Short mmCIF file of C-alpha atoms and ligand atoms in Angstrom, two decimals:
data_model
loop_
_atom_site.label_atom_id
_atom_site.label_comp_id
_atom_site.label_asym_id
_atom_site.label_seq_id
_atom_site.Cartn_x
_atom_site.Cartn_y
_atom_site.Cartn_z
CA MET S 1 0.56 -4.84 30.14
CA SER S 2 1.09 -1.40 31.68
CA THR S 3 0.02 -1.25 35.30
CA ARG S 4 -0.64 2.48 35.07
CA THR S 5 -4.23 3.46 34.57
CA ALA S 6 -5.07 6.27 32.22
CA GLU S 7 -6.54 8.59 34.83
CA HIS S 8 -7.21 11.41 32.41
CA LEU S 9 -9.58 9.24 30.43
CA PRO S 10 -13.22 9.52 31.39
CA ARG S 11 -14.62 6.09 32.11
CA PRO S 12 -17.95 5.00 33.49
CA ALA S 13 -17.44 4.47 37.24
CA ALA S 14 -18.84 0.95 37.17
CA ALA S 15 -16.38 -0.13 34.50
CA ALA S 16 -13.31 1.47 36.10
CA ALA S 17 -12.14 -1.69 37.84
CA ALA S 18 -13.25 -4.11 35.16
CA PRO S 19 -10.39 -5.87 33.36
CA LEU S 20 -10.41 -5.63 29.57
CA ALA S 21 -9.61 -9.32 29.22
CA PRO S 22 -12.49 -11.75 29.66
CA ALA S 23 -12.51 -13.28 33.11
CA GLN S 24 -11.05 -16.76 33.55
CA ALA S 25 -13.91 -19.20 33.12
CA VAL S 26 -15.55 -19.94 36.41
CA PRO S 27 -17.45 -23.23 36.40
CA GLN S 28 -20.98 -22.94 35.00
CA GLU S 29 -20.32 -19.59 33.34
CA ARG S 30 -22.02 -19.58 29.94
CA ILE S 31 -19.75 -20.88 27.18
CA LEU S 32 -20.17 -18.85 24.00
CA LEU S 33 -19.92 -19.92 20.39
CA SER S 34 -17.06 -17.59 19.48
CA ALA S 35 -16.27 -14.95 22.08
CA PRO S 36 -13.71 -12.21 21.30
CA ASP S 37 -10.21 -13.31 22.35
CA VAL S 38 -8.56 -10.10 23.59
CA GLY S 39 -6.12 -9.40 26.41
CA PRO S 40 -2.99 -7.49 27.37
CA VAL S 41 -1.53 -7.23 23.85
CA GLU S 42 -4.72 -5.58 22.58
CA GLU S 43 -4.87 -3.29 25.61
CA GLU S 44 -1.32 -2.13 24.96
CA TYR S 45 -1.85 -1.41 21.25
CA VAL S 46 -5.15 0.45 21.75
CA LEU S 47 -3.79 2.54 24.61
CA ALA S 48 -0.72 3.47 22.56
CA ALA S 49 -2.96 4.51 19.65
CA LEU S 50 -5.16 6.56 21.98
CA ARG S 51 -2.13 8.36 23.41
CA SER S 52 -0.66 8.99 19.94
CA GLY S 53 -3.44 11.49 19.21
CA TRP S 54 -4.50 9.76 15.95
CA ILE S 55 -8.14 9.19 16.84
CA ALA S 56 -9.85 10.02 13.53
CA PRO S 57 -10.24 7.37 10.84
CA ALA S 58 -6.86 8.25 9.27
CA GLY S 59 -3.21 8.01 10.26
CA PRO S 60 -0.34 5.61 10.85
CA GLU S 61 -2.31 2.88 12.67
CA LEU S 62 -4.70 2.52 9.74
CA ASP S 63 -1.85 2.55 7.20
CA ALA S 64 0.08 -0.06 9.20
CA PHE S 65 -2.98 -2.27 9.71
CA GLU S 66 -3.67 -2.23 5.97
CA ALA S 67 -0.05 -3.00 5.11
CA GLU S 68 0.11 -5.86 7.62
CA ALA S 69 -3.20 -7.38 6.51
CA ALA S 70 -2.13 -7.13 2.86
CA ALA S 71 1.17 -8.85 3.67
CA ARG S 72 -0.65 -11.56 5.58
CA THR S 73 -3.06 -12.37 2.72
CA GLY S 74 -0.74 -11.71 -0.20
CA ALA S 75 -3.02 -8.98 -1.59
CA ALA S 76 -1.32 -5.95 -3.14
CA HIS S 77 -3.82 -3.49 -1.61
CA ALA S 78 -6.01 -3.39 1.49
CA VAL S 79 -8.65 -0.81 2.45
CA ALA S 80 -9.76 -0.89 6.11
CA LEU S 81 -13.49 -0.32 6.51
CA SER S 82 -16.13 -0.09 9.22
CA SER S 83 -17.51 -3.60 8.61
CA GLY S 84 -17.36 -6.65 6.43
CA THR S 85 -20.71 -5.62 5.02
CA ALA S 86 -19.21 -2.27 3.95
CA ALA S 87 -16.34 -4.17 2.31
CA LEU S 88 -18.83 -6.31 0.35
CA HIS S 89 -20.85 -3.23 -0.65
CA LEU S 90 -17.84 -1.24 -1.89
CA GLY S 91 -16.32 -4.36 -3.46
CA LEU S 92 -19.44 -4.88 -5.56
CA LEU S 93 -19.59 -1.21 -6.58
CA CYS S 94 -15.89 -1.21 -7.51
CA LEU S 95 -16.37 -4.35 -9.64
CA GLY S 96 -18.98 -2.39 -11.57
CA VAL S 97 -22.19 -3.90 -10.22
CA LYS S 98 -25.10 -1.71 -11.36
CA PRO S 99 -28.81 -1.39 -10.54
CA GLY S 100 -30.71 -4.16 -12.31
CA ASP S 101 -27.74 -6.56 -12.43
CA ALA S 102 -28.00 -10.11 -11.15
CA VAL S 103 -25.28 -11.17 -8.69
CA VAL S 104 -24.82 -14.89 -8.06
CA THR S 105 -23.90 -15.94 -4.54
CA SER S 106 -24.08 -18.93 -2.25
CA THR S 107 -27.45 -19.48 -0.63
CA LEU S 108 -25.68 -20.76 2.51
CA THR S 109 -24.39 -17.52 4.00
CA PHE S 110 -25.03 -14.72 6.43
CA ALA S 111 -27.61 -12.16 5.28
CA ALA S 112 -24.89 -9.49 4.93
CA THR S 113 -23.71 -11.04 1.64
CA ALA S 114 -27.14 -10.73 0.06
CA ASN S 115 -27.89 -7.37 1.68
CA ALA S 116 -24.77 -5.82 0.12
CA ILE S 117 -26.01 -6.94 -3.31
CA VAL S 118 -29.37 -5.26 -2.68
CA TYR S 119 -27.63 -2.03 -1.51
CA CYS S 120 -26.25 -1.77 -5.08
CA GLY S 121 -29.73 -2.01 -6.58
CA ALA S 122 -28.80 -5.44 -7.91
CA ARG S 123 -30.67 -8.67 -7.22
CA PRO S 124 -29.14 -11.72 -5.58
CA VAL S 125 -29.43 -15.07 -7.34
CA PHE S 126 -28.83 -17.89 -4.87
CA ALA S 127 -26.94 -21.01 -5.91
CA ASP S 128 -26.58 -24.19 -3.88
CA VAL S 129 -23.50 -25.59 -2.18
CA GLU S 130 -21.38 -28.72 -1.94
CA ALA S 131 -22.40 -31.19 0.76
CA ASP S 132 -18.86 -31.71 2.09
CA THR S 133 -17.97 -28.09 2.69
CA GLY S 134 -21.08 -25.92 2.43
CA ASN S 135 -19.25 -23.85 -0.19
CA LEU S 136 -20.66 -22.69 -3.56
CA ASP S 137 -21.03 -25.69 -5.88
CA PRO S 138 -19.29 -25.10 -9.25
CA LEU S 139 -22.03 -27.08 -11.04
CA MET S 140 -24.73 -24.90 -9.51
CA LEU S 141 -22.77 -21.76 -10.43
CA THR S 142 -22.56 -22.95 -14.02
CA ARG S 143 -26.28 -23.66 -14.09
CA ALA S 144 -27.10 -20.23 -12.63
CA LEU S 145 -24.84 -18.37 -15.08
CA ASP S 146 -26.18 -20.36 -18.05
CA GLU S 147 -29.78 -19.62 -17.00
CA LEU S 148 -29.08 -15.91 -16.60
CA GLU S 149 -27.21 -15.73 -19.89
CA ALA S 150 -30.05 -17.50 -21.71
CA ALA S 151 -32.49 -14.97 -20.22
CA GLY S 152 -30.32 -12.09 -21.47
CA GLN S 153 -29.69 -10.96 -17.90
CA ARG S 154 -26.49 -8.99 -17.19
CA VAL S 155 -24.54 -10.56 -14.30
CA GLY S 156 -22.54 -8.01 -12.30
CA ALA S 157 -20.50 -10.34 -10.13
CA VAL S 158 -20.17 -13.77 -8.55
CA VAL S 159 -19.72 -13.84 -4.76
CA PRO S 160 -18.48 -17.18 -3.38
CA VAL S 161 -18.53 -17.43 0.44
CA ASP S 162 -15.78 -19.12 2.47
CA MET S 163 -18.03 -21.09 4.80
CA LEU S 164 -17.02 -21.25 8.48
CA GLY S 165 -13.38 -20.55 7.62
CA ARG S 166 -12.83 -22.90 4.70
CA ALA S 167 -11.99 -21.22 1.40
CA ALA S 168 -14.33 -22.06 -1.47
CA ASP S 169 -13.00 -24.13 -4.37
CA TYR S 170 -11.62 -21.18 -6.35
CA THR S 171 -9.62 -23.53 -8.56
CA ARG S 172 -12.93 -24.52 -10.16
CA LEU S 173 -15.08 -21.45 -9.47
CA LEU S 174 -12.85 -18.71 -10.94
CA PRO S 175 -12.58 -20.16 -14.48
CA ILE S 176 -16.38 -20.63 -14.61
CA ALA S 177 -17.06 -16.99 -13.67
CA HIS S 178 -14.36 -15.70 -15.99
CA GLU S 179 -15.55 -17.81 -18.95
CA HIS S 180 -18.86 -15.98 -18.54
CA GLY S 181 -17.00 -12.67 -18.34
CA VAL S 182 -18.10 -12.04 -14.75
CA PRO S 183 -15.76 -10.70 -12.02
CA VAL S 184 -15.51 -12.43 -8.63
CA LEU S 185 -15.77 -10.83 -5.18
CA ALA S 186 -14.82 -13.39 -2.52
CA ASP S 187 -16.74 -13.16 0.75
CA ALA S 188 -13.77 -14.07 2.95
CA ALA S 189 -15.44 -12.65 6.08
CA GLU S 190 -14.90 -15.95 7.90
CA SER S 191 -11.69 -17.25 6.33
CA LEU S 192 -8.76 -14.97 7.23
CA GLY S 193 -5.74 -17.23 7.74
CA ALA S 194 -7.19 -20.13 5.74
CA ALA S 195 -5.68 -21.26 2.42
CA HIS S 196 -6.75 -23.00 -0.76
CA ALA S 197 -4.31 -24.75 -3.09
CA GLY S 198 -1.41 -23.14 -1.24
CA ARG S 199 -2.72 -19.58 -1.53
CA PRO S 200 -4.17 -17.50 1.32
CA ALA S 201 -7.91 -16.86 1.58
CA GLY S 202 -8.57 -13.26 0.57
CA SER S 203 -6.24 -13.50 -2.43
CA PHE S 204 -8.80 -15.04 -4.81
CA GLY S 205 -11.00 -13.18 -7.26
CA GLU S 206 -10.81 -9.53 -8.37
CA ALA S 207 -11.34 -8.50 -4.73
CA ALA S 208 -12.18 -10.05 -1.35
CA ALA S 209 -13.98 -8.86 1.77
CA LEU S 210 -12.81 -9.61 5.33
CA SER S 211 -14.81 -9.08 8.53
CA PHE S 212 -13.42 -8.21 11.94
CA ASN S 213 -16.74 -8.41 13.76
CA GLY S 214 -16.62 -9.44 17.42
CA ASN S 215 -17.27 -13.13 16.77
CA LYS S 216 -14.88 -13.63 13.84
CA ILE S 217 -11.45 -15.32 13.81
CA MET S 218 -9.96 -11.95 14.80
CA THR S 219 -11.77 -8.79 15.74
CA THR S 220 -11.52 -5.01 15.75
CA SER S 221 -14.80 -5.07 17.74
CA GLY S 222 -16.41 -4.07 14.44
CA GLY S 223 -14.61 -3.67 11.14
CA GLY S 224 -13.78 -5.09 7.76
CA MET S 225 -11.37 -4.83 4.87
CA LEU S 226 -11.39 -4.92 1.10
CA LEU S 227 -8.42 -6.76 -0.42
CA THR S 228 -7.39 -6.56 -4.07
CA ASP S 229 -4.41 -6.69 -6.42
CA ASP S 230 -6.01 -3.97 -8.55
CA ALA S 231 -4.74 -0.49 -7.64
CA GLY S 232 -7.76 1.10 -9.36
CA ILE S 233 -10.26 -0.89 -7.29
CA ALA S 234 -8.39 -0.01 -4.08
CA ALA S 235 -8.23 3.70 -4.90
CA ARG S 236 -11.92 3.79 -5.81
CA ALA S 237 -12.94 1.92 -2.63
CA ARG S 238 -10.87 4.34 -0.53
CA HIS S 239 -12.50 7.30 -2.28
CA LEU S 240 -16.06 5.98 -1.87
CA SER S 241 -15.40 5.08 1.80
CA THR S 242 -14.56 8.69 2.69
CA GLN S 243 -17.71 10.38 1.32
CA ALA S 244 -16.21 10.53 -2.20
CA ARG S 245 -14.42 13.71 -1.18
CA MET S 246 -12.17 15.10 -3.92
CA PRO S 247 -8.54 15.91 -3.03
CA VAL S 248 -8.98 19.68 -2.93
CA PRO S 249 -8.93 22.06 0.09
CA HIS S 250 -12.67 22.77 0.05
CA TYR S 251 -15.29 20.00 0.23
CA GLU S 252 -15.88 18.92 -3.37
CA HIS S 253 -17.96 15.87 -4.35
CA GLU S 254 -18.72 14.52 -7.83
CA GLU S 255 -20.71 11.50 -6.66
CA VAL S 256 -22.43 10.04 -3.61
CA GLY S 257 -20.02 8.40 -1.19
CA PHE S 258 -20.16 6.57 2.12
CA ASN S 259 -18.74 6.98 5.63
CA TYR S 260 -17.18 3.50 5.75
CA ARG S 261 -13.61 4.10 6.99
CA LEU S 262 -12.33 2.12 9.99
CA SER S 263 -11.37 4.13 13.09
CA SER S 264 -7.66 4.34 13.96
CA LEU S 265 -8.26 3.00 17.46
CA LEU S 266 -9.90 -0.10 16.01
CA ALA S 267 -7.08 -0.48 13.49
CA ALA S 268 -4.72 -0.64 16.48
CA LEU S 269 -6.87 -3.40 17.98
CA GLY S 270 -6.66 -5.20 14.63
CA ARG S 271 -2.87 -4.89 14.55
CA ALA S 272 -2.67 -6.47 17.99
CA GLN S 273 -4.96 -9.31 16.90
CA LEU S 274 -2.89 -9.90 13.75
CA THR S 275 0.21 -10.53 15.89
CA ARG S 276 -1.77 -13.31 17.61
CA LEU S 277 -3.65 -14.66 14.58
CA ASP S 278 -1.53 -17.79 14.06
CA GLY S 279 -1.90 -18.79 17.70
CA MET S 280 -5.65 -18.15 17.67
CA ILE S 281 -6.05 -20.27 14.51
CA ALA S 282 -3.97 -23.08 16.03
CA ARG S 283 -6.23 -23.06 19.08
CA ARG S 284 -9.39 -23.25 16.96
CA GLN S 285 -7.87 -26.10 14.95
CA ALA S 286 -7.05 -27.92 18.19
CA VAL S 287 -10.66 -27.45 19.34
CA ARG S 288 -11.88 -28.87 16.01
CA GLU S 289 -9.59 -31.88 16.40
CA ARG S 290 -11.13 -32.60 19.82
CA TYR S 291 -14.64 -32.48 18.33
CA ARG S 292 -13.48 -34.66 15.44
CA ARG S 293 -12.28 -37.34 17.84
CA LEU S 294 -15.44 -37.09 19.93
CA PHE S 295 -17.81 -37.52 16.98
CA ALA S 296 -15.66 -40.05 15.10
CA ALA S 297 -17.14 -42.69 17.39
CA VAL S 298 -20.75 -41.62 16.69
CA PRO S 299 -22.25 -43.17 13.52
CA GLY S 300 -24.53 -40.76 11.65
CA THR S 301 -22.48 -37.68 12.52
CA ARG S 302 -19.66 -35.87 10.73
CA LEU S 303 -18.06 -32.46 10.87
CA LEU S 304 -18.76 -29.97 8.08
CA GLY S 305 -15.67 -29.65 5.87
CA GLN S 306 -14.23 -32.96 6.99
CA GLY S 307 -13.94 -34.43 3.50
CA GLN S 308 -10.54 -33.31 2.17
CA ASP S 309 -10.00 -32.67 -1.52
CA ALA S 310 -6.73 -34.38 -2.45
CA GLU S 311 -6.21 -32.41 -5.66
CA ALA S 312 -6.50 -28.98 -4.10
CA PRO S 313 -5.94 -29.45 -0.38
CA ALA S 314 -7.65 -26.80 1.72
CA GLN S 315 -6.36 -25.46 4.99
CA ASP S 316 -9.25 -24.30 7.18
CA ASN S 317 -8.81 -21.67 9.84
CA ALA S 318 -11.43 -23.70 11.77
CA TRP S 319 -13.35 -20.52 12.63
CA LEU S 320 -16.43 -22.50 13.68
CA THR S 321 -16.79 -26.25 13.93
CA ALA S 322 -20.22 -27.55 12.95
CA VAL S 323 -21.42 -31.12 13.47
CA LEU S 324 -23.89 -32.61 10.98
CA VAL S 325 -26.41 -35.03 12.41
CA ASP S 326 -28.36 -37.57 10.38
CA PRO S 327 -31.30 -38.31 12.70
CA GLU S 328 -32.20 -41.51 10.80
CA ALA S 329 -28.84 -42.98 11.83
CA THR S 330 -28.49 -41.46 15.30
CA GLY S 331 -32.06 -41.54 16.57
CA TRP S 332 -31.72 -37.90 17.71
CA ASP S 333 -31.40 -34.60 15.87
CA SER S 334 -29.21 -31.52 16.11
CA GLY S 335 -32.04 -29.62 17.84
CA ALA S 336 -32.08 -32.13 20.71
CA LEU S 337 -28.31 -31.76 21.17
CA ALA S 338 -28.65 -27.96 21.03
CA GLY S 339 -31.40 -28.07 23.67
CA HIS S 340 -29.29 -30.19 26.00
CA LEU S 341 -26.23 -27.96 25.61
CA ALA S 342 -28.32 -24.79 26.13
CA HIS S 343 -29.57 -26.30 29.37
CA MET S 344 -25.93 -26.81 30.39
CA GLY S 345 -25.10 -23.17 29.68
CA ILE S 346 -23.40 -23.90 26.34
CA GLU S 347 -24.21 -21.80 23.28
CA THR S 348 -24.65 -23.43 19.86
CA ARG S 349 -26.15 -22.14 16.62
CA PRO S 350 -27.74 -23.91 13.65
CA VAL S 351 -25.77 -23.61 10.42
CA TRP S 352 -26.97 -20.57 8.38
CA LYS S 353 -30.57 -20.75 7.24
CA PRO S 354 -30.26 -20.58 3.43
CA MET S 355 -31.03 -17.19 1.90
CA HIS S 356 -33.60 -18.58 -0.55
CA LEU S 357 -35.66 -19.72 2.47
CA GLN S 358 -35.54 -16.30 4.17
CA PRO S 359 -38.81 -14.32 4.08
CA VAL S 360 -36.94 -11.18 2.97
CA PHE S 361 -35.60 -12.96 -0.15
CA ALA S 362 -38.71 -15.07 -0.81
CA GLY S 363 -39.05 -13.81 -4.41
CA ALA S 364 -35.39 -14.23 -5.34
CA GLN S 365 -34.24 -16.54 -8.12
CA ALA S 366 -32.58 -19.67 -6.74
CA VAL S 367 -30.69 -22.54 -8.39
CA VAL S 368 -30.80 -25.13 -5.64
CA ASP S 369 -30.86 -28.89 -5.15
CA GLY S 370 -31.64 -29.14 -1.43
CA THR S 371 -28.05 -29.42 -0.17
CA ALA S 372 -27.94 -26.11 1.74
CA GLU S 373 -31.37 -26.81 3.20
CA SER S 374 -30.18 -30.21 4.38
CA LEU S 375 -27.05 -28.68 5.97
CA PHE S 376 -29.27 -26.13 7.74
CA ARG S 377 -31.56 -28.86 9.09
CA ARG S 378 -28.69 -31.13 10.22
CA GLY S 379 -25.89 -28.71 11.11
CA LEU S 380 -25.05 -27.29 14.52
CA ALA S 381 -22.10 -24.97 15.18
CA LEU S 382 -20.36 -25.75 18.48
CA PRO S 383 -18.34 -23.46 20.78
CA SER S 384 -15.12 -22.83 18.85
CA GLY S 385 -13.56 -19.68 20.32
CA SER S 386 -9.78 -19.41 20.61
CA GLY S 387 -10.21 -17.92 24.09
CA MET S 388 -11.92 -21.10 25.27
CA GLY S 389 -9.75 -22.71 27.94
CA GLU S 390 -9.16 -26.40 28.58
CA ALA S 391 -11.69 -26.50 31.45
CA GLU S 392 -14.41 -24.99 29.27
CA LEU S 393 -13.66 -27.30 26.35
CA ARG S 394 -13.81 -30.29 28.70
CA ARG S 395 -17.15 -29.06 30.01
CA VAL S 396 -18.51 -28.99 26.44
CA GLU S 397 -17.10 -32.47 25.71
CA GLU S 398 -18.58 -33.87 28.91
CA ALA S 399 -21.97 -32.31 28.18
CA ILE S 400 -21.97 -33.82 24.67
CA THR S 401 -20.86 -37.22 26.02
CA ALA S 402 -23.63 -37.13 28.66
CA PHE S 403 -26.17 -36.36 25.92
CA LEU S 404 -24.88 -39.17 23.69
CA THR S 405 -24.97 -41.64 26.59
CA ARG S 406 -28.52 -40.72 27.44
CA ALA S 407 -29.53 -40.81 23.76
CA GLY S 408 -28.03 -44.30 23.53
CA SER S 409 -25.55 -43.48 20.75
C1 PLP G 1 -19.74 -11.80 9.37
C2 PLP G 1 -20.04 -11.99 7.94
C3 PLP G 1 -20.30 -10.89 7.10
C4 PLP G 1 -20.49 -9.49 7.59
O1 PLP G 1 -19.42 -8.94 8.28
P1 PLP G 1 -19.70 -7.72 9.29
O2 PLP G 1 -18.33 -7.28 9.66
O3 PLP G 1 -20.48 -8.28 10.44
O4 PLP G 1 -20.45 -6.67 8.56
C5 PLP G 1 -20.48 -11.14 5.75
N1 PLP G 1 -20.44 -12.39 5.25
C6 PLP G 1 -20.22 -13.46 6.03
C7 PLP G 1 -20.16 -14.81 5.40
C8 PLP G 1 -20.02 -13.30 7.41
O5 PLP G 1 -19.85 -14.37 8.18
#
């Protein structure tokens, strides 16, 4: 890291002495679920971008970030955008989703997936998930597509979600969607660096959306990317992301566009994070292994995604580790564990509340069998950040062990 400070840059006085890297954990500091993991490498890249003069959302940092992310995921084209939600929105539009279409997605996801469908004037249809992984269940997808077809409803797209960093079972999902003539947009917001059947997450379907939000496996503070092998989809997404401005000297527009391009400075942050991605994934996997060992001795608990599919082995990026608690077997529930950890200054979060149970989507069509609801009721995501040091991880383990001892497990 450069020891020179950029004196010509206006900074708030209070922040002048603050280091960019998160402070070393002092005992009893709050431990977060997935804090951004940034330090000297990121500082160097962002400062270099700032000094290069390319501040607008265009230029060599953006081009390089797109090329590097495409290389990393095996996609032919990458379009850097202001958020994962923007990537989902443009991805759906570029796949031809139209007002009035149905779009089938997993009910176990973050609201952004469903919101992007609504932005297109389409309606989300929520399908249930597999108990092992929390990913879209191929049988439920088939049922949903058959129901929609029988009702004469046009289906604009299928959007599988790679839950907590494990790629969905595209080996089974893609043929089902394609047999029904429906394109697939993968919500890979959580799964950068993961793989399925030997292929990187983000390379499945007609297009895929990544997120670089602050809590994701890598961050640009806020940002996202649309990945695709289709040059036409990439060109159209790029066009729509820059206000659909035609390539002429004056401002000429033939349709309504969006201001969705990623800033160059944030692309530089993303490039720095990409150089560290493998190390950050390895750390999250090591954290998951520690939780696996801890809960292996506790009957009635298991980690989400623990069951491995021998035919199409999946490689998680271990973005978040969630423990599933069966209160009938343990005598305590995930809420009690969450309460204890909160008291100890440790953040946890229930697994996504299914979209078909959300008030905002109360009227939506759902093809469900209770699996997502059960994962929501039993699942608790534990601190999983790659910036979490050994002392912090031990503090979490000790707090869980103290809870288990008191609960008599
Ligand atoms: C984070 C996330 C998004 C949205 O990404 P943003 O960059 O926050 O807009 C979409 N889908 C899933 C599954 C996510 O986890």
